[in-house]
CSV table of C-alpha atoms in Angstrom, one decimal:
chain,number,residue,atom,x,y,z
A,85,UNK,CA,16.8,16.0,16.9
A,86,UNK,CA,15.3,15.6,13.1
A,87,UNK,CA,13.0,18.3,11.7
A,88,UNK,CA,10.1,16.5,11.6
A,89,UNK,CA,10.5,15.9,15.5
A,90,UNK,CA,10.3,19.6,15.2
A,91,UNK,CA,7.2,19.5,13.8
A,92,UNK,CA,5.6,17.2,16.3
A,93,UNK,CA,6.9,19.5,19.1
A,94,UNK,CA,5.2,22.7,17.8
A,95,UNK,CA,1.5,21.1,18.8
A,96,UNK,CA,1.9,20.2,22.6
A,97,UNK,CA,3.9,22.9,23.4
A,98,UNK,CA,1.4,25.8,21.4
A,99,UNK,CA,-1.4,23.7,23.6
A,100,UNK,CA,0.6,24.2,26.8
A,101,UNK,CA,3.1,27.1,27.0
A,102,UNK,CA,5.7,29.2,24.9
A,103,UNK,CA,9.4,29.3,26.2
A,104,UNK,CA,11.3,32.0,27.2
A,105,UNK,CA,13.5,34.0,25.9
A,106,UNK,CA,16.6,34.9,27.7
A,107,UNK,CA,19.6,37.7,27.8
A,108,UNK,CA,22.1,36.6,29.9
A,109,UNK,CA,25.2,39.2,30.6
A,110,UNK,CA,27.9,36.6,30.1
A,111,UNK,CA,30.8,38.7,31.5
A,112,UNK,CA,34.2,37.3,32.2
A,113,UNK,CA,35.0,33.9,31.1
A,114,UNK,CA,36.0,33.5,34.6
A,115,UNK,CA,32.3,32.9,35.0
A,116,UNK,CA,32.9,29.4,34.1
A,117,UNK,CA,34.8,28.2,37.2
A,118,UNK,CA,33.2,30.7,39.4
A,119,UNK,CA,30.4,29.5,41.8
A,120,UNK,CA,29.4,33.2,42.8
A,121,UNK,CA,26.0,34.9,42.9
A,122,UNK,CA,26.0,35.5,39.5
A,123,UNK,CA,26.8,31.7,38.8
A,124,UNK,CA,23.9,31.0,41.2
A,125,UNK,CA,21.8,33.5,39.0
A,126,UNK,CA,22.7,31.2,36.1
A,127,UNK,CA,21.5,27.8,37.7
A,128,UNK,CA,17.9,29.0,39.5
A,129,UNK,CA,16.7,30.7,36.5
A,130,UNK,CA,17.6,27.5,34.2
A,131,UNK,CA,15.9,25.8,37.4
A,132,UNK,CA,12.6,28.2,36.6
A,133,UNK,CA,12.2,26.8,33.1
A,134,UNK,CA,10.9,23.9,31.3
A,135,UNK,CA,13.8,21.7,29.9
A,136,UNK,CA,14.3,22.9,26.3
A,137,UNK,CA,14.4,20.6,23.8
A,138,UNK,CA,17.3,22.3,21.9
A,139,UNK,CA,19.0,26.2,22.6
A,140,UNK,CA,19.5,28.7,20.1
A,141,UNK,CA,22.4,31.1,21.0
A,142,UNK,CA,23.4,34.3,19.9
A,143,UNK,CA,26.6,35.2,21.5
A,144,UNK,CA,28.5,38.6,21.3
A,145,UNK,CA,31.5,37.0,20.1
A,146,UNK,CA,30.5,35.4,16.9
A,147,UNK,CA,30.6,38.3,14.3
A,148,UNK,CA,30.5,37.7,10.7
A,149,UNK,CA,29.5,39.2,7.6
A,150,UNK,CA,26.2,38.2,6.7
A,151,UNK,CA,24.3,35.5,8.8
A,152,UNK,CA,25.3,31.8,9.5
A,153,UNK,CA,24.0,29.1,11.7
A,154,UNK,CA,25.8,26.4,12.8
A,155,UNK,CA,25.2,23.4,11.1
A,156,UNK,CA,27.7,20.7,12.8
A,157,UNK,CA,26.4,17.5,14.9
A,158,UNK,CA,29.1,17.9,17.4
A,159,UNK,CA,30.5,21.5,18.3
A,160,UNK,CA,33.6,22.2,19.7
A,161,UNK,CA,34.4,23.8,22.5
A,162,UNK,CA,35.9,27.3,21.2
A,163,UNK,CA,38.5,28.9,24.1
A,164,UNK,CA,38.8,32.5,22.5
A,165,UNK,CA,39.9,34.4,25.0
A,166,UNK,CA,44.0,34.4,26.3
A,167,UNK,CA,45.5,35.1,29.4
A,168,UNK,CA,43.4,33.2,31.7
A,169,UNK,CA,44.0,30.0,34.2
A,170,UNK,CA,45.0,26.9,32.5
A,171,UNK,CA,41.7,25.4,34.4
A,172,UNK,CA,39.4,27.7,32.2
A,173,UNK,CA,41.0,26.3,28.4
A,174,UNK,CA,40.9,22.4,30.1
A,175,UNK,CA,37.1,23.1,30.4
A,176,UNK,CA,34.7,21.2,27.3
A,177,UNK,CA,31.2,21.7,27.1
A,178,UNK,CA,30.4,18.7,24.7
A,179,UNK,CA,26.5,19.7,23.6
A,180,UNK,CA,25.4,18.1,20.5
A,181,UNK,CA,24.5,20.3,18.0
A,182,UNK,CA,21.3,20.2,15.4
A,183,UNK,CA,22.2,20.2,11.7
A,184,UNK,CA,18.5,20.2,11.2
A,185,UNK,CA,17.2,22.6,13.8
A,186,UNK,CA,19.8,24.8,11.8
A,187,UNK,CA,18.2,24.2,8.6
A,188,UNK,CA,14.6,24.7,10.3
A,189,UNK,CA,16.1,28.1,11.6
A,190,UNK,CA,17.6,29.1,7.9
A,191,UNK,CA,13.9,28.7,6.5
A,192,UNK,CA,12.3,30.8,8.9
A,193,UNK,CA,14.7,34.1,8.1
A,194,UNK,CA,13.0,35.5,5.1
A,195,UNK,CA,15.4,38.8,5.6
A,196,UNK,CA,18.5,37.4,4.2
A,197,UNK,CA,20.2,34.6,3.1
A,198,UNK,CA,21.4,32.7,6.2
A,199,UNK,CA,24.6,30.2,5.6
A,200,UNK,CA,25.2,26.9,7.4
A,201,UNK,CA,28.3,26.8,9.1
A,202,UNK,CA,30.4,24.0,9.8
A,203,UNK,CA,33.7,25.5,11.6
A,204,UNK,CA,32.7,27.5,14.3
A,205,UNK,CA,31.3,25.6,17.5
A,206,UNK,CA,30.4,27.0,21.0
A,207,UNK,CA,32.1,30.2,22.4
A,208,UNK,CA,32.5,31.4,25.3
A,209,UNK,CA,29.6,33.7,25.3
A,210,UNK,CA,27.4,30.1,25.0
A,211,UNK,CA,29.7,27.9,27.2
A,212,UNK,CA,30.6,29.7,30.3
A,213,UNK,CA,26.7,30.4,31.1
A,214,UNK,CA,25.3,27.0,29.2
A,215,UNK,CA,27.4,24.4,31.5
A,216,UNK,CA,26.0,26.2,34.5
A,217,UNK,CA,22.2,26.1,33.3
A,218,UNK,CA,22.6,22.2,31.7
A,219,UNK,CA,25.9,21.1,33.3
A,220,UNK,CA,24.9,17.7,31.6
A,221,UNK,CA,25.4,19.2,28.2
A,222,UNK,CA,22.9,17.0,26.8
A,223,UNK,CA,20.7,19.6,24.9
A,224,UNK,CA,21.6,20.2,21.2
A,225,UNK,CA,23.0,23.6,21.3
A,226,UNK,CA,23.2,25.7,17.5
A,227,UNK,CA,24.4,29.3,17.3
A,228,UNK,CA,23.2,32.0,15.2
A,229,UNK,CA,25.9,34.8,14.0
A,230,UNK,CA,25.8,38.8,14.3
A,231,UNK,CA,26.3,40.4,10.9
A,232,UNK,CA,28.4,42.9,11.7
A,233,UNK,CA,28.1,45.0,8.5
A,234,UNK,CA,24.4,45.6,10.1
A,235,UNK,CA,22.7,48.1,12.6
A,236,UNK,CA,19.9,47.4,15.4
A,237,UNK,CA,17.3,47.7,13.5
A,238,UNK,CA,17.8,45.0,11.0
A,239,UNK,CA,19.5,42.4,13.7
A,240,UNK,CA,15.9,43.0,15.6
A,241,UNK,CA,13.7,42.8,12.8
A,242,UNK,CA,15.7,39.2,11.9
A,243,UNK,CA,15.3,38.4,15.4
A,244,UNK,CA,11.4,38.4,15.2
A,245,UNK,CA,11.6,35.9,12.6
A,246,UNK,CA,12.5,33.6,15.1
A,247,UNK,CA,9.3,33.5,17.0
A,248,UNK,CA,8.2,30.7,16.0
A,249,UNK,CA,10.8,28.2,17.7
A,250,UNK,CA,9.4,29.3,20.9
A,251,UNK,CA,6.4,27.2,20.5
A,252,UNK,CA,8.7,24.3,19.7
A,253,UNK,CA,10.5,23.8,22.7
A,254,UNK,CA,13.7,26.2,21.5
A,255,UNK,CA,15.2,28.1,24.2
A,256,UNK,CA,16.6,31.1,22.3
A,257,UNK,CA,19.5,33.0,24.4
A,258,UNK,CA,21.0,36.3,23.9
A,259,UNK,CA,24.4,36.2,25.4
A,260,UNK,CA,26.4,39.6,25.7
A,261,UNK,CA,26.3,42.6,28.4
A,262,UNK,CA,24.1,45.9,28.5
A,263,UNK,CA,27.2,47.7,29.9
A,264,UNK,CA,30.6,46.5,28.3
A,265,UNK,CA,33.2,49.1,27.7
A,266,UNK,CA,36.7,47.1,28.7
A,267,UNK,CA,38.9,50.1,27.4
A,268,UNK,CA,37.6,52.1,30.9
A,269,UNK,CA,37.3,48.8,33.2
A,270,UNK,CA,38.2,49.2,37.1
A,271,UNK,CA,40.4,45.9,37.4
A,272,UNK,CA,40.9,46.7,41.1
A,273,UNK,CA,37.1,46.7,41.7
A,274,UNK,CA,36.4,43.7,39.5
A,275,UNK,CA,35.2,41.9,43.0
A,276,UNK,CA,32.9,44.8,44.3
A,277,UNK,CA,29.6,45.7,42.8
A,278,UNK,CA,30.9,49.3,41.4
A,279,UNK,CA,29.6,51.7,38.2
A,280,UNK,CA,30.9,54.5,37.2
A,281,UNK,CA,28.4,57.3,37.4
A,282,UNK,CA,27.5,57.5,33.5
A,283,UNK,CA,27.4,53.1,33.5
A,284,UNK,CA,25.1,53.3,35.8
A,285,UNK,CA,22.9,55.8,34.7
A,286,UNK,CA,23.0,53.8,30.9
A,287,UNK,CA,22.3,50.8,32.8
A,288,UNK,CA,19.0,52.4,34.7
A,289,UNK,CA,17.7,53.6,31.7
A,290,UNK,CA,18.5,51.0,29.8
A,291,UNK,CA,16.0,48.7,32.3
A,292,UNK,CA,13.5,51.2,32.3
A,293,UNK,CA,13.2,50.8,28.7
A,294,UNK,CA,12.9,47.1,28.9
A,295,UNK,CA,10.5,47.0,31.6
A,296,UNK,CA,8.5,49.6,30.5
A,297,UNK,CA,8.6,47.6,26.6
A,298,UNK,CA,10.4,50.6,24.7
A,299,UNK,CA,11.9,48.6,22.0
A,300,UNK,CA,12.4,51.6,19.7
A,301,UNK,CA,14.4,53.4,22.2
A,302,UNK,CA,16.9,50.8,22.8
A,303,UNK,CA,16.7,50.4,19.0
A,304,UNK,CA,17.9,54.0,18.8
A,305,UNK,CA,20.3,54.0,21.4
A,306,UNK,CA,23.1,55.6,19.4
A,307,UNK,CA,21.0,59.0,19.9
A,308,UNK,CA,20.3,58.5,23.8
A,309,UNK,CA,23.5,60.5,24.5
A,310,UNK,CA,27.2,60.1,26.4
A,311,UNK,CA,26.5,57.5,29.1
A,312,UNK,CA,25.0,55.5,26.0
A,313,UNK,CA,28.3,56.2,24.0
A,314,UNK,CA,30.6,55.1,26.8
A,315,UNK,CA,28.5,51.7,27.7
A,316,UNK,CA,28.0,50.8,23.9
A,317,UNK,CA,31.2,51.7,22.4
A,318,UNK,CA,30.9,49.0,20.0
A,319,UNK,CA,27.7,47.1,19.2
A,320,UNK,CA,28.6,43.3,19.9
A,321,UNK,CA,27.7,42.5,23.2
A,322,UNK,CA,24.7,45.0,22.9
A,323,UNK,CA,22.5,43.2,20.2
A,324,UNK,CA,21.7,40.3,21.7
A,325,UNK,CA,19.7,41.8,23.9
A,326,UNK,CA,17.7,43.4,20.7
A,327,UNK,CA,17.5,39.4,19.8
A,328,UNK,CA,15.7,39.1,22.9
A,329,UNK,CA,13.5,41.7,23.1
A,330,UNK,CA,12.8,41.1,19.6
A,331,UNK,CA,10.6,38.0,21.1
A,332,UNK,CA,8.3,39.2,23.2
A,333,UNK,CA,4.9,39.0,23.0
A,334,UNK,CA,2.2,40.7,24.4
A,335,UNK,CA,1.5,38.7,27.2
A,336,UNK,CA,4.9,38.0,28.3
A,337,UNK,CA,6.7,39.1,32.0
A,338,UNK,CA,9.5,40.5,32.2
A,339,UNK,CA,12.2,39.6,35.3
A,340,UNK,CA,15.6,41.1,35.8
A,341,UNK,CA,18.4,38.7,37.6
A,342,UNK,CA,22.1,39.1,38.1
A,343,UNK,CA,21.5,42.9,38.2
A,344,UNK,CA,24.8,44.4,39.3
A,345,UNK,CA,27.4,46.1,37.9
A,346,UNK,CA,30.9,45.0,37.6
A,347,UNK,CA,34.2,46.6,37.3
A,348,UNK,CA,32.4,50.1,36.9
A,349,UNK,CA,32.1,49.8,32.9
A,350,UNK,CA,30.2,46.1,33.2
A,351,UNK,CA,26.9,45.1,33.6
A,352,UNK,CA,25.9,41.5,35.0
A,353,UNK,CA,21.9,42.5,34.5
A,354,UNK,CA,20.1,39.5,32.6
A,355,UNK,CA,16.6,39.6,30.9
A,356,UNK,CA,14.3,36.5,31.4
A,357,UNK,CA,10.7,36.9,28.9
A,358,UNK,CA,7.9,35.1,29.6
């Protein structure tokens, strides 16, 4: 895709409708050979939107200092995770990428300087959901990094920068968990729909929040208490969903999918807007 092609997407699509935006609570990598409910989840909601003309990602597991973009025409396939089934590290998800969507994307954030990247690729928070949503992995595919030397409020004011690429066809996806807190996981109840009783009550209030459009709440979630503590121990898989929400506007609907908990410190829950 060039940039003016860009351009020449942004009039039919302001004409007909905006995309989008989705959290998806990526989980285990696992997810990528499963063919469970939460796989199913994956597939109808893709199934429920417009085909995209390229996907921005912001995954969990791509921190940095400062803010890059990736900038490559062909992204590898990035395995980072160990212990696993040899089946999961023979798995390649071979999306173009968009050197010039990434440049596009660069111009629109005014809040810092963002660099082009050429090393990184796809990782598992963008693979494992992506090749069950466009299994032909024909849709350029760019990621967008989490400065980690940042707090919410700056990664969701960046985030609304990036309101524009939904009236160009850009399906902009938030990949991470509301609930992640591995240090505490149940691995004996990793195949049963369990919480513990403060993940679950993070989790509920966490949705209320979102449905109800309470941005500066989950903005402020450091001072919402313990359960908020134990779910959000560290940051990374909680922003993207700040990305997200960061989107909105006024007229969008918001639908929960996926919405069970795993392991009793995960949450599957996923966020479709608009």
């Amino acid at each position: 895709m060039k940039l003016n092609d860009l351009n020449n997407i942004a009039e039919p699509l302001e004409s007909t409708t905006t995309m989008p935006v989705l959290f998806l609570g990526h989980g285990s990598p696992m997810h990528a050979i499963k063919d469970d409910e939460i796989v199913q989840g994956f597939r109808t909601v893709s199934a429920l939107i417009e085909r995209p003309n390229a996907i921005l990602c912001i995954s969990a597991h791509w921190e940095t200092r400062g803010t890059m973009v990736t900038a490559m025409e062909a992204p590898v396939t990035i395995h980072d995770f160990y212990g696993f089934p040899k089946e999961l590290y023979e798995i390649h998800y071979p999306a173009p990428g968009s050197p010039d969507l990434a440049k596009h994307t660069r111009e629109l954030i005014t809040k810092t300087e963002v660099h082009l990247d050429d090393k990184w690729g796809l990782d598992h928070g963008a693979w494992t959901v992506l090749r069950h949503m466009y299994p032909k992995a024909d849709i350029p595919v760019i990621q967008l990094s989490l400065d980690s030397t940042q707090g919410p409020k700056y990664h969701y004011e960046l985030a609304g920068e990036l309101r524009a690429l939904r009236q160009k066809g850009i399906l902009i996806v938030g990949s991470g968990n509301l609930v992640h807190n591995l240090e505490l996981i149940a691995w004996d109840k990793l195949d049963q729909n369990y919480a513990y009783e403060w993940a679950e009550e993070a989790s509920t209030r966490m949705k209320k929040y979102i449905l109800d459009g309470n941005h500066q709440k989950l903005i402020d979630y450091s001072k919402l208490g313990k359960a908020f503590r134990l779910a959000i121990p560290t940051p990374e898989h909680y922003l993207p969903l700040l990305y997200a929400l960061a989107l909105m506007d006024g007229k969008d609907e918001i639908t929960l999918f996926n919405d069970q908990p795993v392991g009793g410190s995960l949450s599957m829950t996923s966020v479709k807007i608009g």
